[in-house]
mmCIF file with all atom_site columns, C-alpha atoms in Angstrom:
data_model
loop_
_atom_site.group_PDB
_atom_site.id
_atom_site.type_symbol
_atom_site.label_atom_id
_atom_site.label_alt_id
_atom_site.label_comp_id
_atom_site.label_asym_id
_atom_site.label_entity_id
_atom_site.label_seq_id
_atom_site.pdbx_PDB_ins_code
_atom_site.Cartn_x
_atom_site.Cartn_y
_atom_site.Cartn_z
_atom_site.occupancy
_atom_site.B_iso_or_equiv
_atom_site.pdbx_formal_charge
_atom_site.auth_seq_id
_atom_site.auth_comp_id
_atom_site.auth_asym_id
_atom_site.auth_atom_id
_atom_site.pdbx_PDB_model_num
ATOM 1   C CA . UNK A 1 1   ? -8.712  -26.810 21.378  1.00 0.00 ? 299 UNK A CA 1
ATOM 2   C CA . UNK A 1 2   ? -9.353  -24.775 18.589  1.00 0.00 ? 300 UNK A CA 1
ATOM 3   C CA . UNK A 1 3   ? -9.720  -20.979 18.951  1.00 0.00 ? 301 UNK A CA 1
ATOM 4   C CA . UNK A 1 4   ? -11.575 -18.294 16.694  1.00 0.00 ? 302 UNK A CA 1
ATOM 5   C CA . UNK A 1 5   ? -11.492 -14.738 17.114  1.00 0.00 ? 303 UNK A CA 1
ATOM 6   C CA . UNK A 1 6   ? -13.270 -12.064 15.217  1.00 0.00 ? 304 UNK A CA 1
ATOM 7   C CA . UNK A 1 7   ? -12.086 -8.300  15.343  1.00 0.00 ? 305 UNK A CA 1
ATOM 8   C CA . UNK A 1 8   ? -12.993 -5.548  13.525  1.00 0.00 ? 306 UNK A CA 1
ATOM 9   C CA . UNK A 1 9   ? -11.003 -1.760  13.590  1.00 0.00 ? 307 UNK A CA 1
ATOM 10  C CA . UNK A 1 10  ? -11.363 1.334   12.536  1.00 0.00 ? 308 UNK A CA 1
ATOM 11  C CA . UNK A 1 11  ? -9.831  4.502   12.972  1.00 0.00 ? 309 UNK A CA 1
ATOM 12  C CA . UNK A 1 12  ? -9.514  7.866   11.174  1.00 0.00 ? 310 UNK A CA 1
ATOM 13  C CA . UNK A 1 13  ? -7.593  11.121  10.773  1.00 0.00 ? 311 UNK A CA 1
ATOM 14  C CA . UNK A 1 14  ? -7.110  14.132  9.687   1.00 0.00 ? 312 UNK A CA 1
ATOM 15  C CA . UNK A 1 15  ? -4.047  16.042  6.833   1.00 0.00 ? 313 UNK A CA 1
ATOM 16  C CA . UNK A 1 16  ? -3.926  19.463  7.235   1.00 0.00 ? 314 UNK A CA 1
ATOM 17  C CA . UNK A 1 17  ? -1.877  20.862  4.360   1.00 0.00 ? 315 UNK A CA 1
ATOM 18  C CA . UNK A 1 18  ? 1.587   22.610  4.708   1.00 0.00 ? 316 UNK A CA 1
ATOM 19  C CA . UNK A 1 19  ? 1.417   26.410  5.342   1.00 0.00 ? 317 UNK A CA 1
ATOM 20  C CA . UNK A 1 20  ? 3.194   27.468  2.099   1.00 0.00 ? 318 UNK A CA 1
ATOM 21  C CA . UNK A 1 21  ? 0.649   24.982  -0.241  1.00 0.00 ? 319 UNK A CA 1
ATOM 22  C CA . UNK A 1 22  ? -2.995  27.759  1.537   1.00 0.00 ? 320 UNK A CA 1
ATOM 23  C CA . UNK A 1 23  ? 0.057   31.203  0.591   1.00 0.00 ? 321 UNK A CA 1
ATOM 24  C CA . UNK A 1 24  ? -1.759  32.538  -2.228  1.00 0.00 ? 322 UNK A CA 1
ATOM 25  C CA . UNK A 1 25  ? 1.857   32.883  -4.409  1.00 0.00 ? 323 UNK A CA 1
ATOM 26  C CA . UNK A 1 26  ? 3.525   32.240  -7.732  1.00 0.00 ? 324 UNK A CA 1
ATOM 27  C CA . UNK A 1 27  ? 7.162   30.675  -6.719  1.00 0.00 ? 325 UNK A CA 1
ATOM 28  C CA . UNK A 1 28  ? 9.641   31.363  -10.280 1.00 0.00 ? 326 UNK A CA 1
ATOM 29  C CA . UNK A 1 29  ? 12.720  31.110  -8.623  1.00 0.00 ? 327 UNK A CA 1
ATOM 30  C CA . UNK A 1 30  ? 13.042  28.107  -11.203 1.00 0.00 ? 328 UNK A CA 1
ATOM 31  C CA . UNK A 1 31  ? 12.123  29.634  -14.191 1.00 0.00 ? 329 UNK A CA 1
ATOM 32  C CA . UNK A 1 32  ? 11.473  26.286  -15.683 1.00 0.00 ? 330 UNK A CA 1
ATOM 33  C CA . UNK A 1 33  ? 9.257   24.517  -12.566 1.00 0.00 ? 331 UNK A CA 1
ATOM 34  C CA . UNK A 1 34  ? 7.138   26.704  -11.158 1.00 0.00 ? 332 UNK A CA 1
ATOM 35  C CA . UNK A 1 35  ? 5.384   26.581  -7.942  1.00 0.00 ? 333 UNK A CA 1
ATOM 36  C CA . UNK A 1 36  ? 1.907   27.673  -7.193  1.00 0.00 ? 334 UNK A CA 1
ATOM 37  C CA . UNK A 1 37  ? -0.241  28.020  -3.880  1.00 0.00 ? 335 UNK A CA 1
ATOM 38  C CA . UNK A 1 38  ? -3.846  27.715  -3.358  1.00 0.00 ? 336 UNK A CA 1
ATOM 39  C CA . UNK A 1 39  ? -5.491  29.186  -0.050  1.00 0.00 ? 337 UNK A CA 1
ATOM 40  C CA . UNK A 1 40  ? -9.190  27.337  -0.899  1.00 0.00 ? 338 UNK A CA 1
ATOM 41  C CA . UNK A 1 41  ? -7.420  23.795  -0.337  1.00 0.00 ? 339 UNK A CA 1
ATOM 42  C CA . UNK A 1 42  ? -9.275  21.636  2.398   1.00 0.00 ? 340 UNK A CA 1
ATOM 43  C CA . UNK A 1 43  ? -7.401  18.935  5.439   1.00 0.00 ? 341 UNK A CA 1
ATOM 44  C CA . UNK A 1 44  ? -7.734  15.849  3.550   1.00 0.00 ? 342 UNK A CA 1
ATOM 45  C CA . UNK A 1 45  ? -8.899  13.250  5.861   1.00 0.00 ? 343 UNK A CA 1
ATOM 46  C CA . UNK A 1 46  ? -8.084  8.560   6.250   1.00 0.00 ? 344 UNK A CA 1
ATOM 47  C CA . UNK A 1 47  ? -10.166 6.017   6.793   1.00 0.00 ? 345 UNK A CA 1
ATOM 48  C CA . UNK A 1 48  ? -9.533  2.422   7.335   1.00 0.00 ? 346 UNK A CA 1
ATOM 49  C CA . UNK A 1 49  ? -10.937 -0.371  8.117   1.00 0.00 ? 347 UNK A CA 1
ATOM 50  C CA . UNK A 1 50  ? -9.275  -3.498  9.346   1.00 0.00 ? 348 UNK A CA 1
ATOM 51  C CA . UNK A 1 51  ? -11.218 -7.387  9.755   1.00 0.00 ? 349 UNK A CA 1
ATOM 52  C CA . UNK A 1 52  ? -8.731  -9.831  11.613  1.00 0.00 ? 350 UNK A CA 1
ATOM 53  C CA . UNK A 1 53  ? -9.940  -13.498 11.882  1.00 0.00 ? 351 UNK A CA 1
ATOM 54  C CA . UNK A 1 54  ? -7.655  -15.668 13.353  1.00 0.00 ? 352 UNK A CA 1
ATOM 55  C CA . UNK A 1 55  ? -9.064  -19.743 14.160  1.00 0.00 ? 353 UNK A CA 1
ATOM 56  C CA . UNK A 1 56  ? -6.847  -22.989 14.193  1.00 0.00 ? 354 UNK A CA 1
ATOM 57  C CA . UNK A 1 57  ? -5.101  -24.891 17.215  1.00 0.00 ? 355 UNK A CA 1
ATOM 58  C CA . UNK A 1 58  ? -1.197  -26.194 16.406  1.00 0.00 ? 356 UNK A CA 1
ATOM 59  C CA . UNK A 1 59  ? -2.016  -24.570 13.525  1.00 0.00 ? 357 UNK A CA 1
ATOM 60  C CA . UNK A 1 60  ? -3.045  -21.331 13.761  1.00 0.00 ? 358 UNK A CA 1
ATOM 61  C CA . UNK A 1 61  ? -4.463  -18.856 10.629  1.00 0.00 ? 359 UNK A CA 1
ATOM 62  C CA . UNK A 1 62  ? -4.478  -15.602 10.656  1.00 0.00 ? 360 UNK A CA 1
ATOM 63  C CA . UNK A 1 63  ? -7.083  -13.842 7.777   1.00 0.00 ? 361 UNK A CA 1
ATOM 64  C CA . UNK A 1 64  ? -6.779  -9.714  7.794   1.00 0.00 ? 362 UNK A CA 1
ATOM 65  C CA . UNK A 1 65  ? -8.210  -7.472  5.480   1.00 0.00 ? 363 UNK A CA 1
ATOM 66  C CA . UNK A 1 66  ? -8.238  -3.560  4.909   1.00 0.00 ? 364 UNK A CA 1
ATOM 67  C CA . UNK A 1 67  ? -9.549  -1.128  3.324   1.00 0.00 ? 365 UNK A CA 1
ATOM 68  C CA . UNK A 1 68  ? -8.506  3.055   3.619   1.00 0.00 ? 366 UNK A CA 1
ATOM 69  C CA . UNK A 1 69  ? -9.378  5.739   1.038   1.00 0.00 ? 367 UNK A CA 1
ATOM 70  C CA . UNK A 1 70  ? -8.904  9.422   1.732   1.00 0.00 ? 368 UNK A CA 1
ATOM 71  C CA . UNK A 1 71  ? -11.514 12.222  0.808   1.00 0.00 ? 369 UNK A CA 1
ATOM 72  C CA . UNK A 1 72  ? -9.457  15.741  -0.366  1.00 0.00 ? 370 UNK A CA 1
ATOM 73  C CA . UNK A 1 73  ? -6.683  14.237  -0.417  1.00 0.00 ? 371 UNK A CA 1
ATOM 74  C CA . UNK A 1 74  ? -3.538  16.782  -1.698  1.00 0.00 ? 372 UNK A CA 1
ATOM 75  C CA . UNK A 1 75  ? -1.911  16.993  -4.571  1.00 0.00 ? 373 UNK A CA 1
ATOM 76  C CA . UNK A 1 76  ? -0.093  19.038  -6.557  1.00 0.00 ? 374 UNK A CA 1
ATOM 77  C CA . UNK A 1 77  ? -2.219  18.786  -10.311 1.00 0.00 ? 375 UNK A CA 1
ATOM 78  C CA . UNK A 1 78  ? 1.400   19.696  -13.235 1.00 0.00 ? 376 UNK A CA 1
ATOM 79  C CA . UNK A 1 79  ? 1.016   21.160  -16.470 1.00 0.00 ? 377 UNK A CA 1
ATOM 80  C CA . UNK A 1 80  ? 4.102   20.912  -18.950 1.00 0.00 ? 378 UNK A CA 1
ATOM 81  C CA . UNK A 1 81  ? 4.549   23.138  -22.195 1.00 0.00 ? 379 UNK A CA 1
ATOM 82  C CA . UNK A 1 82  ? 6.921   21.085  -24.190 1.00 0.00 ? 380 UNK A CA 1
ATOM 83  C CA . UNK A 1 83  ? 6.825   24.248  -26.535 1.00 0.00 ? 381 UNK A CA 1
ATOM 84  C CA . UNK A 1 84  ? 9.359   26.498  -23.762 1.00 0.00 ? 382 UNK A CA 1
ATOM 85  C CA . UNK A 1 85  ? 9.468   23.119  -21.304 1.00 0.00 ? 383 UNK A CA 1
ATOM 86  C CA . UNK A 1 86  ? 8.467   24.722  -18.538 1.00 0.00 ? 384 UNK A CA 1
ATOM 87  C CA . UNK A 1 87  ? 5.908   22.697  -15.914 1.00 0.00 ? 385 UNK A CA 1
ATOM 88  C CA . UNK A 1 88  ? 3.757   24.839  -14.207 1.00 0.00 ? 386 UNK A CA 1
ATOM 89  C CA . UNK A 1 89  ? 2.132   22.983  -9.795  1.00 0.00 ? 387 UNK A CA 1
ATOM 90  C CA . UNK A 1 90  ? -0.304  23.999  -8.694  1.00 0.00 ? 388 UNK A CA 1
ATOM 91  C CA . UNK A 1 91  ? -1.518  22.302  -5.037  1.00 0.00 ? 389 UNK A CA 1
ATOM 92  C CA . UNK A 1 92  ? -5.711  21.203  -5.337  1.00 0.00 ? 390 UNK A CA 1
ATOM 93  C CA . UNK A 1 93  ? -7.432  18.719  -3.749  1.00 0.00 ? 391 UNK A CA 1
ATOM 94  C CA . UNK A 1 94  ? -8.680  15.402  -5.022  1.00 0.00 ? 392 UNK A CA 1
ATOM 95  C CA . UNK A 1 95  ? -10.923 12.756  -4.251  1.00 0.00 ? 393 UNK A CA 1
ATOM 96  C CA . UNK A 1 96  ? -10.313 8.915   -6.031  1.00 0.00 ? 394 UNK A CA 1
ATOM 97  C CA . UNK A 1 97  ? -6.401  7.622   -4.000  1.00 0.00 ? 395 UNK A CA 1
ATOM 98  C CA . UNK A 1 98  ? -8.383  3.889   -2.058  1.00 0.00 ? 396 UNK A CA 1
ATOM 99  C CA . UNK A 1 99  ? -5.943  0.773   -1.446  1.00 0.00 ? 397 UNK A CA 1
ATOM 100 C CA . UNK A 1 100 ? -6.891  -2.943  -0.586  1.00 0.00 ? 398 UNK A CA 1
ATOM 101 C CA . UNK A 1 101 ? -5.521  -6.068  1.028   1.00 0.00 ? 399 UNK A CA 1
ATOM 102 C CA . UNK A 1 102 ? -5.908  -9.388  1.937   1.00 0.00 ? 400 UNK A CA 1
ATOM 103 C CA . UNK A 1 103 ? -3.626  -11.097 4.309   1.00 0.00 ? 401 UNK A CA 1
ATOM 104 C CA . UNK A 1 104 ? -3.426  -14.862 5.387   1.00 0.00 ? 402 UNK A CA 1
ATOM 105 C CA . UNK A 1 105 ? -0.768  -15.795 8.296   1.00 0.00 ? 403 UNK A CA 1
ATOM 106 C CA . UNK A 1 106 ? -0.510  -19.707 8.586   1.00 0.00 ? 404 UNK A CA 1
ATOM 107 C CA . UNK A 1 107 ? 1.469   -20.394 11.373  1.00 0.00 ? 405 UNK A CA 1
ATOM 108 C CA . UNK A 1 108 ? 2.352   -24.135 12.155  1.00 0.00 ? 406 UNK A CA 1
ATOM 109 C CA . UNK A 1 109 ? 3.833   -25.727 15.016  1.00 0.00 ? 407 UNK A CA 1
ATOM 110 C CA . UNK A 1 110 ? 4.503   -29.314 14.259  1.00 0.00 ? 408 UNK A CA 1
ATOM 111 C CA . UNK A 1 111 ? 6.519   -33.033 14.749  1.00 0.00 ? 409 UNK A CA 1
ATOM 112 C CA . UNK A 1 112 ? 7.034   -34.559 17.603  1.00 0.00 ? 410 UNK A CA 1
ATOM 113 C CA . UNK A 1 113 ? 7.972   -32.547 20.015  1.00 0.00 ? 411 UNK A CA 1
ATOM 114 C CA . UNK A 1 114 ? 6.948   -29.284 17.879  1.00 0.00 ? 412 UNK A CA 1
ATOM 115 C CA . UNK A 1 115 ? 10.730  -28.745 16.840  1.00 0.00 ? 413 UNK A CA 1
ATOM 116 C CA . UNK A 1 116 ? 9.449   -28.150 13.879  1.00 0.00 ? 414 UNK A CA 1
ATOM 117 C CA . UNK A 1 117 ? 8.061   -24.427 12.695  1.00 0.00 ? 415 UNK A CA 1
ATOM 118 C CA . UNK A 1 118 ? 6.168   -23.961 8.712   1.00 0.00 ? 416 UNK A CA 1
ATOM 119 C CA . UNK A 1 119 ? 4.835   -20.624 8.101   1.00 0.00 ? 417 UNK A CA 1
ATOM 120 C CA . UNK A 1 120 ? 3.691   -19.091 4.960   1.00 0.00 ? 418 UNK A CA 1
ATOM 121 C CA . UNK A 1 121 ? 2.074   -15.700 4.541   1.00 0.00 ? 419 UNK A CA 1
ATOM 122 C CA . UNK A 1 122 ? 0.439   -14.533 1.984   1.00 0.00 ? 420 UNK A CA 1
ATOM 123 C CA . UNK A 1 123 ? -1.004  -11.350 0.584   1.00 0.00 ? 421 UNK A CA 1
ATOM 124 C CA . UNK A 1 124 ? -2.558  -9.636  -2.160  1.00 0.00 ? 422 UNK A CA 1
ATOM 125 C CA . UNK A 1 125 ? -3.199  -5.913  -2.703  1.00 0.00 ? 423 UNK A CA 1
ATOM 126 C CA . UNK A 1 126 ? -4.681  -3.873  -4.748  1.00 0.00 ? 424 UNK A CA 1
ATOM 127 C CA . UNK A 1 127 ? -3.501  0.277   -4.623  1.00 0.00 ? 425 UNK A CA 1
ATOM 128 C CA . UNK A 1 128 ? -5.344  2.696   -6.420  1.00 0.00 ? 426 UNK A CA 1
ATOM 129 C CA . UNK A 1 129 ? -3.791  6.738   -6.839  1.00 0.00 ? 427 UNK A CA 1
ATOM 130 C CA . UNK A 1 130 ? -5.124  9.696   -8.513  1.00 0.00 ? 428 UNK A CA 1
ATOM 131 C CA . UNK A 1 131 ? -3.824  12.573  -10.032 1.00 0.00 ? 429 UNK A CA 1
ATOM 132 C CA . UNK A 1 132 ? -4.090  15.876  -12.065 1.00 0.00 ? 430 UNK A CA 1
ATOM 133 C CA . UNK A 1 133 ? -1.534  16.000  -15.349 1.00 0.00 ? 431 UNK A CA 1
ATOM 134 C CA . UNK A 1 134 ? -1.496  18.023  -18.456 1.00 0.00 ? 432 UNK A CA 1
ATOM 135 C CA . UNK A 1 135 ? -0.310  19.502  -20.865 1.00 0.00 ? 433 UNK A CA 1
ATOM 136 C CA . UNK A 1 136 ? 0.316   22.791  -23.073 1.00 0.00 ? 434 UNK A CA 1
ATOM 137 C CA . UNK A 1 137 ? -1.831  24.737  -21.327 1.00 0.00 ? 435 UNK A CA 1
ATOM 138 C CA . UNK A 1 138 ? -4.674  22.266  -21.797 1.00 0.00 ? 436 UNK A CA 1
ATOM 139 C CA . UNK A 1 139 ? -6.902  21.803  -18.323 1.00 0.00 ? 437 UNK A CA 1
ATOM 140 C CA . UNK A 1 140 ? -5.434  19.735  -16.123 1.00 0.00 ? 438 UNK A CA 1
ATOM 141 C CA . UNK A 1 141 ? -8.008  15.994  -16.362 1.00 0.00 ? 439 UNK A CA 1
ATOM 142 C CA . UNK A 1 142 ? -7.884  13.576  -13.515 1.00 0.00 ? 440 UNK A CA 1
ATOM 143 C CA . UNK A 1 143 ? -5.697  10.906  -14.386 1.00 0.00 ? 441 UNK A CA 1
ATOM 144 C CA . UNK A 1 144 ? -5.540  7.141   -12.629 1.00 0.00 ? 442 UNK A CA 1
ATOM 145 C CA . UNK A 1 145 ? -3.156  3.761   -11.986 1.00 0.00 ? 443 UNK A CA 1
ATOM 146 C CA . UNK A 1 146 ? -4.341  1.087   -10.518 1.00 0.00 ? 444 UNK A CA 1
ATOM 147 C CA . UNK A 1 147 ? -0.799  -1.825  -9.281  1.00 0.00 ? 445 UNK A CA 1
ATOM 148 C CA . UNK A 1 148 ? -1.963  -4.622  -7.550  1.00 0.00 ? 446 UNK A CA 1
ATOM 149 C CA . UNK A 1 149 ? 1.366   -7.376  -6.038  1.00 0.00 ? 447 UNK A CA 1
ATOM 150 C CA . UNK A 1 150 ? 0.986   -11.173 -4.756  1.00 0.00 ? 448 UNK A CA 1
ATOM 151 C CA . UNK A 1 151 ? 3.179   -11.472 -2.658  1.00 0.00 ? 449 UNK A CA 1
ATOM 152 C CA . UNK A 1 152 ? 4.648   -15.253 -0.795  1.00 0.00 ? 450 UNK A CA 1
ATOM 153 C CA . UNK A 1 153 ? 6.467   -15.679 1.768   1.00 0.00 ? 451 UNK A CA 1
ATOM 154 C CA . UNK A 1 154 ? 7.443   -19.522 3.190   1.00 0.00 ? 452 UNK A CA 1
ATOM 155 C CA . UNK A 1 155 ? 9.732   -19.986 6.495   1.00 0.00 ? 453 UNK A CA 1
ATOM 156 C CA . UNK A 1 156 ? 10.220  -23.238 7.868   1.00 0.00 ? 454 UNK A CA 1
ATOM 157 C CA . UNK A 1 157 ? 12.304  -23.907 11.363  1.00 0.00 ? 455 UNK A CA 1
ATOM 158 C CA . UNK A 1 158 ? 13.971  -26.847 13.002  1.00 0.00 ? 456 UNK A CA 1
ATOM 159 C CA . UNK A 1 159 ? 14.976  -26.462 16.320  1.00 0.00 ? 457 UNK A CA 1
ATOM 160 C CA . UNK A 1 160 ? 17.612  -28.310 17.831  1.00 0.00 ? 458 UNK A CA 1
ATOM 161 C CA . UNK A 1 161 ? 18.024  -28.793 21.353  1.00 0.00 ? 459 UNK A CA 1
ATOM 162 C CA . UNK A 1 162 ? 15.866  -26.335 22.195  1.00 0.00 ? 460 UNK A CA 1
ATOM 163 C CA . UNK A 1 163 ? 19.145  -23.867 21.722  1.00 0.00 ? 461 UNK A CA 1
ATOM 164 C CA . UNK A 1 164 ? 19.953  -24.225 17.932  1.00 0.00 ? 462 UNK A CA 1
ATOM 165 C CA . UNK A 1 165 ? 17.787  -23.373 14.898  1.00 0.00 ? 463 UNK A CA 1
ATOM 166 C CA . UNK A 1 166 ? 17.863  -23.893 11.227  1.00 0.00 ? 464 UNK A CA 1
ATOM 167 C CA . UNK A 1 167 ? 15.781  -22.700 8.817   1.00 0.00 ? 465 UNK A CA 1
ATOM 168 C CA . UNK A 1 168 ? 14.851  -21.643 5.101   1.00 0.00 ? 466 UNK A CA 1
ATOM 169 C CA . UNK A 1 169 ? 13.154  -19.342 3.895   1.00 0.00 ? 467 UNK A CA 1
ATOM 170 C CA . UNK A 1 170 ? 11.724  -17.886 0.743   1.00 0.00 ? 468 UNK A CA 1
ATOM 171 C CA . UNK A 1 171 ? 9.756   -15.259 -0.607  1.00 0.00 ? 469 UNK A CA 1
ATOM 172 C CA . UNK A 1 172 ? 8.311   -14.294 -4.514  1.00 0.00 ? 470 UNK A CA 1
ATOM 173 C CA . UNK A 1 173 ? 6.354   -10.867 -5.154  1.00 0.00 ? 471 UNK A CA 1
ATOM 174 C CA . UNK A 1 174 ? 5.056   -10.020 -8.559  1.00 0.00 ? 472 UNK A CA 1
ATOM 175 C CA . UNK A 1 175 ? 3.681   -6.271  -8.673  1.00 0.00 ? 473 UNK A CA 1
ATOM 176 C CA . UNK A 1 176 ? 1.854   -4.549  -11.500 1.00 0.00 ? 474 UNK A CA 1
ATOM 177 C CA . UNK A 1 177 ? 0.843   -0.748  -12.407 1.00 0.00 ? 475 UNK A CA 1
ATOM 178 C CA . UNK A 1 178 ? -1.278  -0.058  -14.988 1.00 0.00 ? 476 UNK A CA 1
ATOM 179 C CA . UNK A 1 179 ? -2.646  3.877   -15.891 1.00 0.00 ? 477 UNK A CA 1
ATOM 180 C CA . UNK A 1 180 ? -4.921  5.711   -18.128 1.00 0.00 ? 478 UNK A CA 1
ATOM 181 C CA . UNK A 1 181 ? -2.885  8.413   -18.525 1.00 0.00 ? 479 UNK A CA 1
ATOM 182 C CA . UNK A 1 182 ? -1.525  8.638   -21.952 1.00 0.00 ? 480 UNK A CA 1
ATOM 183 C CA . UNK A 1 183 ? 1.607   7.636   -22.666 1.00 0.00 ? 481 UNK A CA 1
ATOM 184 C CA . UNK A 1 184 ? 2.156   4.977   -19.843 1.00 0.00 ? 482 UNK A CA 1
ATOM 185 C CA . UNK A 1 185 ? 3.934   1.787   -19.666 1.00 0.00 ? 483 UNK A CA 1
ATOM 186 C CA . UNK A 1 186 ? 3.105   -0.895  -18.010 1.00 0.00 ? 484 UNK A CA 1
ATOM 187 C CA . UNK A 1 187 ? 4.956   -2.207  -15.106 1.00 0.00 ? 485 UNK A CA 1
ATOM 188 C CA . UNK A 1 188 ? 5.192   -5.711  -14.886 1.00 0.00 ? 486 UNK A CA 1
ATOM 189 C CA . UNK A 1 189 ? 8.000   -7.117  -11.890 1.00 0.00 ? 487 UNK A CA 1
ATOM 190 C CA . UNK A 1 190 ? 8.455   -10.566 -10.272 1.00 0.00 ? 488 UNK A CA 1
ATOM 191 C CA . UNK A 1 191 ? 10.954  -10.513 -7.495  1.00 0.00 ? 489 UNK A CA 1
ATOM 192 C CA . UNK A 1 192 ? 12.529  -13.954 -5.408  1.00 0.00 ? 490 UNK A CA 1
ATOM 193 C CA . UNK A 1 193 ? 14.408  -14.050 -2.348  1.00 0.00 ? 491 UNK A CA 1
ATOM 194 C CA . UNK A 1 194 ? 15.921  -16.856 -0.907  1.00 0.00 ? 492 UNK A CA 1
#
C-alpha cells in the first residue's frame, strides 16, 4: 500500500544584539583594528519555511524544500585604509541574507527478503549573503555573494542473515561562490568521498 504525506512547518526567532555592540564607544586597543559600537542597532529576526512531501511504497521518497531569510541581520561594517593599514568596523543592521535548499531522499528495500537497502540523497542549495565594506574612507557599500552547492550521497547495504551488514558509500559535492565585490576570486570546489 502506497503512503503519502504533506506537511509545512514555520518558525521564527529573534536575535538580540550583544551589549558590547550597543555601547557607543570606540575600541582603539588595537591601533590597526578599531571597533565602534552602535546604540541604534535593532534586533534581527529570522523566518524559516519548510515543506515536506513523502510518498512511496517499498521505495520511500521524501522531498524537502526549505527557505529562510533574516531581517535586520547584524554585521560589522568594515572600512580599510590602504595608506595606514587601519581597519575600522562598526556594528550595523543589514537586509538581504537568505537561504534556499531542496533535498530529495530515497530509501529502497528490495530483494526476496528485502536484504538489500539503497539510499540516494540529493541536495541543491543556494546561500545569498550580504556585507558592508569600503576602502580609503569611502562610505561602506553593500556587497553580496551567492554560494551554490549540489551534492549526491549514495549507500548500498546488504544484510546477511539479519546479523551482519556489508555496505558501500559514495558522496560527491560541488560548491561555487561568486560575489559582486571588486577583486573577489570565484571559488569552485569539487569533492568526492567513498
